[in-house]
CSV table of C-alpha atoms and ligand atoms in Angstrom, one decimal:
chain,number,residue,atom,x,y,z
A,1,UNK,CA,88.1,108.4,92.3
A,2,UNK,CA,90.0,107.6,95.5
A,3,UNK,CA,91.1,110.7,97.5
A,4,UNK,CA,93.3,110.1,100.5
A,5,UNK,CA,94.4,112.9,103.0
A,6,UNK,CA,97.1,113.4,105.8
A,7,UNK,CA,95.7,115.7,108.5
A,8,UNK,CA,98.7,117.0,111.0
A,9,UNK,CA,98.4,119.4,113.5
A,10,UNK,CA,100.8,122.1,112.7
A,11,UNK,CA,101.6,122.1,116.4
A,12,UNK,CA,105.1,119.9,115.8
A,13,UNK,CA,107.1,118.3,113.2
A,14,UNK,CA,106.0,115.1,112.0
A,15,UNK,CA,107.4,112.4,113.7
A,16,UNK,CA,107.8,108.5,113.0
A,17,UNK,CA,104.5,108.1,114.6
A,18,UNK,CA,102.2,110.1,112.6
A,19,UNK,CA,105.0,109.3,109.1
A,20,UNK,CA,102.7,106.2,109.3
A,21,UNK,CA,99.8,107.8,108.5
A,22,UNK,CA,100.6,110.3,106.3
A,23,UNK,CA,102.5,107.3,104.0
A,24,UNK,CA,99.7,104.7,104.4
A,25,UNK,CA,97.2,107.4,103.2
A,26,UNK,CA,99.8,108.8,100.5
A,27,UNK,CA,100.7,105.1,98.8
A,28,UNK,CA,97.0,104.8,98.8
A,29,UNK,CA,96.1,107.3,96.7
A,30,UNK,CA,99.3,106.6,94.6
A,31,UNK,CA,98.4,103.3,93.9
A,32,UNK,CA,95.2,103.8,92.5
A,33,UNK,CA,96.2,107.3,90.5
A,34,UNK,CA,93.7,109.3,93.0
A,35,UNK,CA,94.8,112.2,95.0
A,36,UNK,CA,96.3,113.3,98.2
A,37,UNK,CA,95.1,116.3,99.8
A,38,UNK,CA,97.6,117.9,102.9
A,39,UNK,CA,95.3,118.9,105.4
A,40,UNK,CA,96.3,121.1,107.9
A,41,UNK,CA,94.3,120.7,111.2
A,42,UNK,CA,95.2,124.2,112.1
A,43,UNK,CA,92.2,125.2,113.9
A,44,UNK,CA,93.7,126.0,117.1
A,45,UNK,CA,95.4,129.6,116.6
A,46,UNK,CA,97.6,129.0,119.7
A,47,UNK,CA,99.3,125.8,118.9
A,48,UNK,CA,99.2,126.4,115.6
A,49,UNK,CA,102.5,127.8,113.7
A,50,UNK,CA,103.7,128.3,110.4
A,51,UNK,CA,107.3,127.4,111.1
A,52,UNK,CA,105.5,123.5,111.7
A,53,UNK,CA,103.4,124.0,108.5
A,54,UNK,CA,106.8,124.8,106.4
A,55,UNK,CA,108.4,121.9,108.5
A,56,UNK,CA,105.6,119.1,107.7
A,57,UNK,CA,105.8,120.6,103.9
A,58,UNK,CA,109.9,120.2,104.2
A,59,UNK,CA,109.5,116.5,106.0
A,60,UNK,CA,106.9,115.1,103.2
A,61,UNK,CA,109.4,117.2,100.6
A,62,UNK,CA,112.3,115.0,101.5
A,63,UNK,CA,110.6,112.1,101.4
A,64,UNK,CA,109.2,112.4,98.1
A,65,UNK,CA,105.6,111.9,99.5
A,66,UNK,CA,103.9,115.0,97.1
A,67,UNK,CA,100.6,116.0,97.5
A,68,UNK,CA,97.8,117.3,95.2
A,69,UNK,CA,96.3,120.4,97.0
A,70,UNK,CA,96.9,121.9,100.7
A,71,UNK,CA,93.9,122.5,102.5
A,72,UNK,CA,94.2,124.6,105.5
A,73,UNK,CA,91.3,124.3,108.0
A,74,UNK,CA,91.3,128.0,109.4
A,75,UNK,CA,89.9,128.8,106.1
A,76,UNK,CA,87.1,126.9,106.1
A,77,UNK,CA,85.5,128.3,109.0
A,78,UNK,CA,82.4,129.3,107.4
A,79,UNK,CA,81.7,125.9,106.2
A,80,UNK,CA,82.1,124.6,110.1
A,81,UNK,CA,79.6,127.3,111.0
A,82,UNK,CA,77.3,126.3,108.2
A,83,UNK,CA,77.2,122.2,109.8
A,84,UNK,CA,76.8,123.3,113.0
A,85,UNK,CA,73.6,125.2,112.1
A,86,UNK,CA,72.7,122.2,110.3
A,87,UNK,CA,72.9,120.0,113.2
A,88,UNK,CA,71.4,122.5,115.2
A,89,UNK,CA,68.1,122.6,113.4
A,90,UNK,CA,67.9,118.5,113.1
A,91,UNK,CA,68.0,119.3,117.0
A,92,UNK,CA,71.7,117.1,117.7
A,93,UNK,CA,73.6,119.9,118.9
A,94,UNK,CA,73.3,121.3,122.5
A,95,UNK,CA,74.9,123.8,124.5
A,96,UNK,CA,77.1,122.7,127.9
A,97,UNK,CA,77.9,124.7,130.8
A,98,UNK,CA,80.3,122.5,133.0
A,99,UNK,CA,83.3,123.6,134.0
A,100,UNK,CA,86.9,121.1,133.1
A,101,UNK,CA,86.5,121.3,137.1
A,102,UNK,CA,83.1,120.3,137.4
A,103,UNK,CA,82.8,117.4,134.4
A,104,UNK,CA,86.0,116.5,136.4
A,105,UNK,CA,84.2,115.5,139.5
A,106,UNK,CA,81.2,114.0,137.8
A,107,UNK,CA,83.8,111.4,135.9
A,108,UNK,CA,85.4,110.9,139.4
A,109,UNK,CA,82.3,110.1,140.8
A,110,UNK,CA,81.0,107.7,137.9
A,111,UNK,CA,84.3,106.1,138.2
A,112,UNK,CA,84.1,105.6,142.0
A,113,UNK,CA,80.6,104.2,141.4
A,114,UNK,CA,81.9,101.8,138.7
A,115,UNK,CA,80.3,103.6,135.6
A,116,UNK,CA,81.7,104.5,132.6
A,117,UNK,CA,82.8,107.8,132.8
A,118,UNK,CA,80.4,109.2,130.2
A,119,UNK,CA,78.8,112.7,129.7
A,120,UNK,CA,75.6,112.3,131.6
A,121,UNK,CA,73.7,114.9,129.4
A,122,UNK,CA,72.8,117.0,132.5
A,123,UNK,CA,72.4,119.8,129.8
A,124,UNK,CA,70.0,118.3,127.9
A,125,UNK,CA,67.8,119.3,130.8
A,126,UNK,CA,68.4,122.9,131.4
A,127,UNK,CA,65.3,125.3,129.8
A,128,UNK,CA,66.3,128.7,128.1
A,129,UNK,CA,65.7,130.3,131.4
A,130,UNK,CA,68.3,128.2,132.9
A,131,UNK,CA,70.5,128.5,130.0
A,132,UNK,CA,70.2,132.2,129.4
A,133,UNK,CA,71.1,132.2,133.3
A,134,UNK,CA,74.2,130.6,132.7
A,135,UNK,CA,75.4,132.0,129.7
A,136,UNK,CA,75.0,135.2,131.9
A,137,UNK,CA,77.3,134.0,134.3
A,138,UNK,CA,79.5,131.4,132.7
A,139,UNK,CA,79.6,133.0,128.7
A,140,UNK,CA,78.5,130.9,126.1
A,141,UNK,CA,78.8,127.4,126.4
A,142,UNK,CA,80.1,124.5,124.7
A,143,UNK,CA,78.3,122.8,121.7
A,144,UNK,CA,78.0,118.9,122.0
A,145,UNK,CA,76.2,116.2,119.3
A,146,UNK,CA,73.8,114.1,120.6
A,147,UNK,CA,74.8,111.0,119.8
A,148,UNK,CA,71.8,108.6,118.4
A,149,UNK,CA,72.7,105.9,121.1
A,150,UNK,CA,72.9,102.6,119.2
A,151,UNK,CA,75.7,100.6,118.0
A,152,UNK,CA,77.9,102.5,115.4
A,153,UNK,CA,79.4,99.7,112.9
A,154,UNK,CA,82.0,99.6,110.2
A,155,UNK,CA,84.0,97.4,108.1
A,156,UNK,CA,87.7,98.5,109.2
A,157,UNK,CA,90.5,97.7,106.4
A,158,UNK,CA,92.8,97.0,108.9
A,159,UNK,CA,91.1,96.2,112.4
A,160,UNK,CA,87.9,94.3,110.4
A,161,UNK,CA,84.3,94.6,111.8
A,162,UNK,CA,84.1,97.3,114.4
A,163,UNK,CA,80.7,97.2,116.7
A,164,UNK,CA,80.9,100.3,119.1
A,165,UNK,CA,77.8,100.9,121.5
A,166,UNK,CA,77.7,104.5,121.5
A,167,UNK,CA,75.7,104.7,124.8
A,168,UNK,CA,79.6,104.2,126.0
A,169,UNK,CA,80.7,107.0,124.6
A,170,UNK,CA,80.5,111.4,125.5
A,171,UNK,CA,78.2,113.6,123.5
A,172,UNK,CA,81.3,114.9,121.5
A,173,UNK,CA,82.3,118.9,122.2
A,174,UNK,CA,82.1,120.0,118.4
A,175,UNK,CA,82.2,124.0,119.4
A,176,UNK,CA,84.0,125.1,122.3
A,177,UNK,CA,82.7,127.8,124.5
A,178,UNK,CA,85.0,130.5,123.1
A,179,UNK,CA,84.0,129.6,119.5
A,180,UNK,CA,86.6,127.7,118.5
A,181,UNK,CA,85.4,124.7,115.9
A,182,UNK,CA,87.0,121.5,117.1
A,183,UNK,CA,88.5,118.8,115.1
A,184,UNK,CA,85.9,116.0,115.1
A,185,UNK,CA,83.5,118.8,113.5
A,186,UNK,CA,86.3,120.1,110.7
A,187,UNK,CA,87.2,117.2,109.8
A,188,UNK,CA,83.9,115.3,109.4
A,189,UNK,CA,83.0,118.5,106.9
A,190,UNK,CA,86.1,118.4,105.3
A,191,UNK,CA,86.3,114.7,104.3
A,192,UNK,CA,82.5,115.2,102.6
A,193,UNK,CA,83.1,118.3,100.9
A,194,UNK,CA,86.1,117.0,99.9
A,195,UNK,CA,85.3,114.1,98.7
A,196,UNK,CA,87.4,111.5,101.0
A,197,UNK,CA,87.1,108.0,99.9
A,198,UNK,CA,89.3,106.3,102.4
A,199,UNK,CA,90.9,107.7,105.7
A,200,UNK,CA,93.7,105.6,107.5
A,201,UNK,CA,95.0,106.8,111.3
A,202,UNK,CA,95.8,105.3,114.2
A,203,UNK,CA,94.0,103.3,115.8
A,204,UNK,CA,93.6,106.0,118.9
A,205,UNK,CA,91.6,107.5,116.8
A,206,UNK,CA,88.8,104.7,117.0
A,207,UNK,CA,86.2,106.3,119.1
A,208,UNK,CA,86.5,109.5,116.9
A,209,UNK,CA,85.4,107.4,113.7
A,210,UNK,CA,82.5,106.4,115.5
A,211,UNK,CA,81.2,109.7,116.7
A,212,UNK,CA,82.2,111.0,113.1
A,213,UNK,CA,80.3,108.3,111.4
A,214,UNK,CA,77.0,109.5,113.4
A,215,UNK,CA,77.7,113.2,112.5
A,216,UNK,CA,78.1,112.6,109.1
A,217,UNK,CA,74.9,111.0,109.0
A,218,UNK,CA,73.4,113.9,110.7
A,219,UNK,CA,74.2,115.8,107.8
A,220,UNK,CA,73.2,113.7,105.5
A,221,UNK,CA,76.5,111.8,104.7
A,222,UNK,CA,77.5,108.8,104.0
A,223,UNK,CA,81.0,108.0,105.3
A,224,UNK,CA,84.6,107.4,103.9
A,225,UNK,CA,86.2,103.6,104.3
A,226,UNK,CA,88.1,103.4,107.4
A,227,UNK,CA,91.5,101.8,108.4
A,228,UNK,CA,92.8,102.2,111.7
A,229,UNK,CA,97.0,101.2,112.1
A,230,UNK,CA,98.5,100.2,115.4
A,231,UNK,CA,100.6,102.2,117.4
A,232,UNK,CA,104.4,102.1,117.4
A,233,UNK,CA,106.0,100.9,120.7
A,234,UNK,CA,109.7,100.7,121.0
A,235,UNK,CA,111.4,97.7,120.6
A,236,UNK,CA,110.4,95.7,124.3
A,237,UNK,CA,107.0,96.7,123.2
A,238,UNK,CA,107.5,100.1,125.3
A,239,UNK,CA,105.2,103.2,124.9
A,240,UNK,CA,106.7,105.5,122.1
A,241,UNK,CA,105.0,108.7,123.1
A,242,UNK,CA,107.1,110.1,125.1
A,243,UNK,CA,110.0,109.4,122.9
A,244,UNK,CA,108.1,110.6,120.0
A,245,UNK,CA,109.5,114.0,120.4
A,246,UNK,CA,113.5,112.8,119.1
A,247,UNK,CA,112.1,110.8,116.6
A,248,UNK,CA,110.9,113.3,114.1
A,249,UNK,CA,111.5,113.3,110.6
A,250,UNK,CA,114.4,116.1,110.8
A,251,UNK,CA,116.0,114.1,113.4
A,252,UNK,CA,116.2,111.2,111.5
A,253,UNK,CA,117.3,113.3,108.4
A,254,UNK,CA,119.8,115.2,110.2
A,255,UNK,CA,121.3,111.7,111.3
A,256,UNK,CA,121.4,110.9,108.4
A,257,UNK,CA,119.2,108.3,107.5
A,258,UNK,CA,117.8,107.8,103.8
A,259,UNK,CA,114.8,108.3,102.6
A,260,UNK,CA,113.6,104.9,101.0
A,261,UNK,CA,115.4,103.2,103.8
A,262,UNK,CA,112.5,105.1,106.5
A,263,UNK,CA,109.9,104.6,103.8
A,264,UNK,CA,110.9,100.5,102.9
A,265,UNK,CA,110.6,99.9,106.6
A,266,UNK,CA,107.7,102.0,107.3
A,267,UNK,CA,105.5,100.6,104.6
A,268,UNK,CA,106.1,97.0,105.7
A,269,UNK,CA,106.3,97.1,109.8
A,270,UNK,CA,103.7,95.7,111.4
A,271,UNK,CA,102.4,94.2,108.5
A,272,UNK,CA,102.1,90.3,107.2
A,273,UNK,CA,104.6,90.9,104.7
A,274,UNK,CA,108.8,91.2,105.2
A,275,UNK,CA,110.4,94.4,105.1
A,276,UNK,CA,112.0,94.5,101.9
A,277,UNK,CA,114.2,97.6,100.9
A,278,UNK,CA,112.7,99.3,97.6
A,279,UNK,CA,114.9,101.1,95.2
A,280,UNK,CA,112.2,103.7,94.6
A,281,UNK,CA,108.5,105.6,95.5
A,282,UNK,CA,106.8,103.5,92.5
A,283,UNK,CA,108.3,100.1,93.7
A,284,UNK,CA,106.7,101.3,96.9
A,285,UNK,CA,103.9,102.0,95.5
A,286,UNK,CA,103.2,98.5,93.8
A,287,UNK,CA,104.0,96.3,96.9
A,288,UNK,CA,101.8,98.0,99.5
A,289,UNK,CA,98.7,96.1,100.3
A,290,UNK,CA,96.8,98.1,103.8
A,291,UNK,CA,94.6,95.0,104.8
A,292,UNK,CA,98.0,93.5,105.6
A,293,UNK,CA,98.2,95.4,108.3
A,294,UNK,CA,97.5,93.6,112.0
A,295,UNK,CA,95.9,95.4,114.7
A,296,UNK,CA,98.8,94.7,117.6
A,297,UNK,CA,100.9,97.6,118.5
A,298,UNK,CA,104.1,97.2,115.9
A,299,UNK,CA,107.3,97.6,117.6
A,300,UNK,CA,110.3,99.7,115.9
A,301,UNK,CA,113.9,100.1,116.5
A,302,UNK,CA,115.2,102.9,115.4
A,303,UNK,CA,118.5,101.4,114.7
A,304,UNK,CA,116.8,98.9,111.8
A,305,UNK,CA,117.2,102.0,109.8
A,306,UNK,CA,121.1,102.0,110.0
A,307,UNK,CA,121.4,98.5,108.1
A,308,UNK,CA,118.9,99.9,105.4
A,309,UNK,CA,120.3,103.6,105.3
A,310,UNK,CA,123.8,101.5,104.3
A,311,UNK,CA,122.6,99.8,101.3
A,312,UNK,CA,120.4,102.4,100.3
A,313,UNK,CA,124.0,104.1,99.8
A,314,UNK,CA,125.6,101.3,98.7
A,315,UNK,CA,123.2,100.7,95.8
A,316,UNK,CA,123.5,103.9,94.8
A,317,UNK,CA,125.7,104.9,91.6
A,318,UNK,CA,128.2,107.1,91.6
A,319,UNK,CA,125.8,110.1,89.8
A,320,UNK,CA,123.3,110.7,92.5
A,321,UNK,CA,125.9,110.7,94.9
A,322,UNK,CA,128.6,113.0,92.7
A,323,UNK,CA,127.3,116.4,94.8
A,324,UNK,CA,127.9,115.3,98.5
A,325,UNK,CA,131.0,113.7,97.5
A,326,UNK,CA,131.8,117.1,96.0
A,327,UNK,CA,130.4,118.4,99.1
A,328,UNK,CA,133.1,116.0,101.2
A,329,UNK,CA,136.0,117.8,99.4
A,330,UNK,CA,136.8,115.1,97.1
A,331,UNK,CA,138.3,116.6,93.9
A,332,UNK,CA,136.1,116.0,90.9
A,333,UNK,CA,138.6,113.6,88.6
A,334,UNK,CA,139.1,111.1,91.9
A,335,UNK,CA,135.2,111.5,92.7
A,336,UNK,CA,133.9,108.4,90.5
A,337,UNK,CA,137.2,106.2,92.1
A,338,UNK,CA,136.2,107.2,95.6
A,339,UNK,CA,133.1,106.4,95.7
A,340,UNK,CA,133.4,103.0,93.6
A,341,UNK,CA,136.2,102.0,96.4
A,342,UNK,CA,133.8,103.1,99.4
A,343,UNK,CA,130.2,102.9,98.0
A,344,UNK,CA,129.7,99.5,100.5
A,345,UNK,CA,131.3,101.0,103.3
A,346,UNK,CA,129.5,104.4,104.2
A,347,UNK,CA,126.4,104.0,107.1
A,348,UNK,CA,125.5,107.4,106.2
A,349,UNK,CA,126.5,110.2,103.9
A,350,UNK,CA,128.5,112.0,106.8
A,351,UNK,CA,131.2,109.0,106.5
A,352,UNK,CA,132.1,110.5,102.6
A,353,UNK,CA,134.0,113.2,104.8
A,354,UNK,CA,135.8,110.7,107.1
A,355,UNK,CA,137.2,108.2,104.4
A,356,UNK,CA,137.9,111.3,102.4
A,357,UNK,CA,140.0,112.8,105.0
A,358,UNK,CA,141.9,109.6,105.5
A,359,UNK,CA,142.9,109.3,101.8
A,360,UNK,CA,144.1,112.7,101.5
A,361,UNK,CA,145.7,112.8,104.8
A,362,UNK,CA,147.0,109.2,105.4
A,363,UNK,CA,148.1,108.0,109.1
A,364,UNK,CA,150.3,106.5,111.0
A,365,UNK,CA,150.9,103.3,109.9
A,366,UNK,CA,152.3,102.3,113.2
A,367,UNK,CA,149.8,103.5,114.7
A,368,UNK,CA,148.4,100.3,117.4
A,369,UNK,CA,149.8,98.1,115.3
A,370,UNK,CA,149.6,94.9,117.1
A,371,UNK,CA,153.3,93.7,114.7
A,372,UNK,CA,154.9,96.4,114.2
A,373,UNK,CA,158.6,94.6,113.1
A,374,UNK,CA,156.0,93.0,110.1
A,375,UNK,CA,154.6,96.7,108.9
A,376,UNK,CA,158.1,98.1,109.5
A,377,UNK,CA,159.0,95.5,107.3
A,378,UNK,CA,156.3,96.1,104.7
A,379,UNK,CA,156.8,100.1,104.6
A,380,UNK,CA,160.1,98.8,103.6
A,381,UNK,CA,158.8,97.0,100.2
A,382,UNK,CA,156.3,100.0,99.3
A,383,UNK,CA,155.5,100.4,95.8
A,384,UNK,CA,156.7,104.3,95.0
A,385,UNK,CA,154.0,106.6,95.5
A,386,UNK,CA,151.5,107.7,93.4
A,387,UNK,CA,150.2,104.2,93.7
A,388,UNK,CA,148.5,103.0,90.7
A,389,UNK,CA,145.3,100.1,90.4
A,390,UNK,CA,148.3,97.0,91.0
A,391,UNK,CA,150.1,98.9,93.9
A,392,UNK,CA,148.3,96.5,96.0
A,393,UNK,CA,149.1,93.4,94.4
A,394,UNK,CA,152.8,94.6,93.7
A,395,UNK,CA,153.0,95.2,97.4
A,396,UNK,CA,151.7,92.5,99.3
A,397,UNK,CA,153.8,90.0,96.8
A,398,UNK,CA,156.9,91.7,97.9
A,399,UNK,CA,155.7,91.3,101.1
A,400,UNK,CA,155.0,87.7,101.1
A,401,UNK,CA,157.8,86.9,99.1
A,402,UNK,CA,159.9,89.2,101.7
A,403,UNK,CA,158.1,87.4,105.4
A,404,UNK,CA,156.8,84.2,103.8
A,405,UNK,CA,153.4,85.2,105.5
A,406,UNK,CA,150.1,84.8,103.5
A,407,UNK,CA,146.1,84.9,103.5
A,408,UNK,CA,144.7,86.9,106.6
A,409,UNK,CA,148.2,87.7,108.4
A,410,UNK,CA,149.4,88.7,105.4
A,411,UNK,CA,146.7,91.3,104.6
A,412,UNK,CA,145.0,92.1,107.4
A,413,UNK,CA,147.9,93.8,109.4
A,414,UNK,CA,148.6,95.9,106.6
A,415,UNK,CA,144.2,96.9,106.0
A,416,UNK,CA,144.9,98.2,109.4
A,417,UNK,CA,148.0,100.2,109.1
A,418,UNK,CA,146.5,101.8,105.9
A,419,UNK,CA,142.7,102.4,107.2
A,420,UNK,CA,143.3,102.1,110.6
A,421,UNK,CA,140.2,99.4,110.4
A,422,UNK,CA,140.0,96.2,110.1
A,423,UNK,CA,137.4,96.1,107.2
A,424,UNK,CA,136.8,98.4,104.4
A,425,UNK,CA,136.6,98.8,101.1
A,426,UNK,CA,138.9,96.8,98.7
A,427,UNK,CA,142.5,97.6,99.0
A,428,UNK,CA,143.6,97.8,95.7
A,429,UNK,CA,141.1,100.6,95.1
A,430,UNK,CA,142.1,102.2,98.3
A,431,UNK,CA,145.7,103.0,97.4
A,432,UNK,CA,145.5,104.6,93.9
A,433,UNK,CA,143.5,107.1,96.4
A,434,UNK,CA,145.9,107.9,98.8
A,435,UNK,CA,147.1,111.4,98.6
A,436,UNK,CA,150.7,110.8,100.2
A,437,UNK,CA,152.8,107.8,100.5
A,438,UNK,CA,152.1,105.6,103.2
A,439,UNK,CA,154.2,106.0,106.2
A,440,UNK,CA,154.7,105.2,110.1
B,501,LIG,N1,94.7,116.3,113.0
B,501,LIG,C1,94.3,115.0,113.4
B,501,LIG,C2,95.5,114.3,114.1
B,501,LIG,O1,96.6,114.6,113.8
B,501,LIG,C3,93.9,114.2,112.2
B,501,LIG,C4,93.3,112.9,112.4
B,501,LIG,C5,92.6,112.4,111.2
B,501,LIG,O2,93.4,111.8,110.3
B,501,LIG,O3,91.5,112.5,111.0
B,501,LIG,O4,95.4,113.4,114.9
């Protein structure tokens, strides 16, 4: 049975960054009729919020990425008490009195010595005297595993065989000094109790697996197959992080982007295969293959999701779109004619309201009109108004027959003086549509 969870942080909204995860680890699951557990990292009362825990629920919502259970971390407290006793009995946790200040200075000087800047286990050392001492003066003190220090391996599904020398690496901090259980603790409890079969993040998370493999071990675990993705850079291969904070899900949403066209492109980017733009969740579900995946960071451009939001929309039939066009003030018995004249036209669902507004209202047909002697002309030989589905072709006959002009100068100056634009949907759908005569 393959279980598959996404872990936020409900300390933000989910961004495009950690979308990755949480669809890599959903499509998983899907595809092999497991489940999909939404975790919620919320050990850290502080950051944590509830407005971010209904926002992640909304984000995944939209997306149509449902999960099987919620687990919240803050409830399993008891369980994160119970490993650490564990792992203090088999003698791999210790208490740690530095300071930030102090381990501060001991990494400066490691680095200035050209060391790794590892924990150097000066704890390890101290005798209860000492400690009792210092948990006098300082409060209790931080609880770090004792790494076993040999080389931790795995068979990565996406960054293949992984060798890390764990001499190279900090005795984790599992337990904080003021009690509170850190992730790498809660999670490694949480993805053997709950029976995690595979766990894909990004590949910043690396030197976590490795410590987590050790203290699952500790207590007697085996450990979950891991896949580590790439990070997202910009498009010249720039850091994302910092921009990471506009490209949420509800930014994206509110600029109207669709669904499938985020999910098509996230499912393939970065990976061996093209992105191909999937009509639904299921077809998603069949063509995604993880081990496709490469390990260099995989560069994203925000505006490939423009081209893919417009024929998302254009594919679309007039039902699933009958409530926004509603919604754009379009009157129910002209709906299914707008949006069969528009459907290939519209970059997002905010443009229903635009095209609407220029049916109903019309404009000046003289309006820039680079010949406006020709469109005098051509207002001149206008079908009477309401037009009907050969207006069009009863027009622009007149019209040629009138000026002798054909082809693009024929048509083209009068697209303009209708729409205003110089492509658009089919003309001889447009006019039926138009609320008032045209005029100039
Ligand atoms: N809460 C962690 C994060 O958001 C989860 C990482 C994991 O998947 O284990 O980075």
């Amino acid at each position: 049975m393959t279980v598959t969870r996404f872990a936020p942080s409900p300390t933000g909204y989910i961004h495009i960054g950690n979308l990755r995860t949480a669809l890599f680890n959903w499509l998983i699951a899907r595809k092999a009729g497991g489940t999909f557990i939404l975790r919620l990292d919320d050990t850290d009362p502080l950051r944590s919020k509830e407005e971010y825990v209904d926002g992640i629920k909304e984000d995944l919502d939209w997306l149509g990425l449902t999960w099987d259970r919620v687990e919240r971390q803050s409830e399993r407290l008891d369980r994160y008490a119970e490993a650490a006793d564990a792992l203090r009995a088999a003698g791999r946790l210790y208490e740690a009195f530095e300071t930030p200040t102090e381990l501060d200075l001991k990494r400066k000087k490691q680095l200035n010595m050209g060391r790794p800047p590892v924990y150097d286990r000066a704890a390890l050392g101290l005798d209860e005297a000492e400690k009792a001492r210092l948990r006098a003066e300082r409060g209790g003190g931080a609880w770090r595993f004792k790494l076993d220090q040999a080389r931790i391996e795995w068979a990565d599904g996406i960054l293949g065989h992984i060798s890390i020398d764990a001499a190279s690496v900090s005795d984790p901090v599992l337990i904080r000094g003021d009690g509170q259980v850190l992730y790498t603790l809660a999670s490694v409890v949480d993805d053997t109790d709950m029976g995690v079969t595979h766990v894909v993040r990004g590949s910043d998370h690396v030197t976590n697996t490795a410590t987590q493999i050790q203290i699952m071990a500790a207590l007697g675990h085996g450990h979950p197959d891991f896949a580590h993705h790439s990070l997202l850079t910009g498009p010249q291969g720039e850091a994302l992080s910092k921009r990471l904070g506009t490209l949420s899900l509800r930014d994206l949403r509110a600029a109207g982007i669709e669904p499938m066209a985020l999910l098509s492109l996230m499912a393939r980017l970065g990976s061996s295969d093209p992105v191909e733009l999937r009509g639904s969740l299921d077809e998603l579900v069949e063509g995604f293959d993880v081990t496709r995946f490469g390990a260099a960071p995989t560069k994203f451009d925000e505006e490939d999701l423009r081209p893919l939001t417009a024929r998302v929309l254009a594919a679309r039939p007039y039902e699933a779109m009958a409530d926004d066009i509603r919604a754009a003030g379009v009157p129910d018995d002209m709906a299914p004619a707008f949006w069969a004249a528009i459907h290939d036209n519209v970059r997002t669902r905010a443009d229903l309201a635009g095209w609407w507004a220029l049916f109903r209202d019309g404009r000046d047909a003289l309006a820039g009109a680079e010949d406006p002697a020709f469109v005098k002309t051509a207002l001149g030989l206008l079908p009477a108004h309401p037009y009907g589905p050969e207006s069009w072709d009863l027009w622009t006959d007149a019209v040629k027959d009138a000026t002798g002009r054909k082809g693009k100068a024929l048509f083209m100056p009068l697209r303009k003086a209708v729409t205003g634009q110089a492509r658009g949907p089919e003309m001889a759908r447009v006019l039926p549509l138009l609320q008032k005569p045209i005029s100039g």
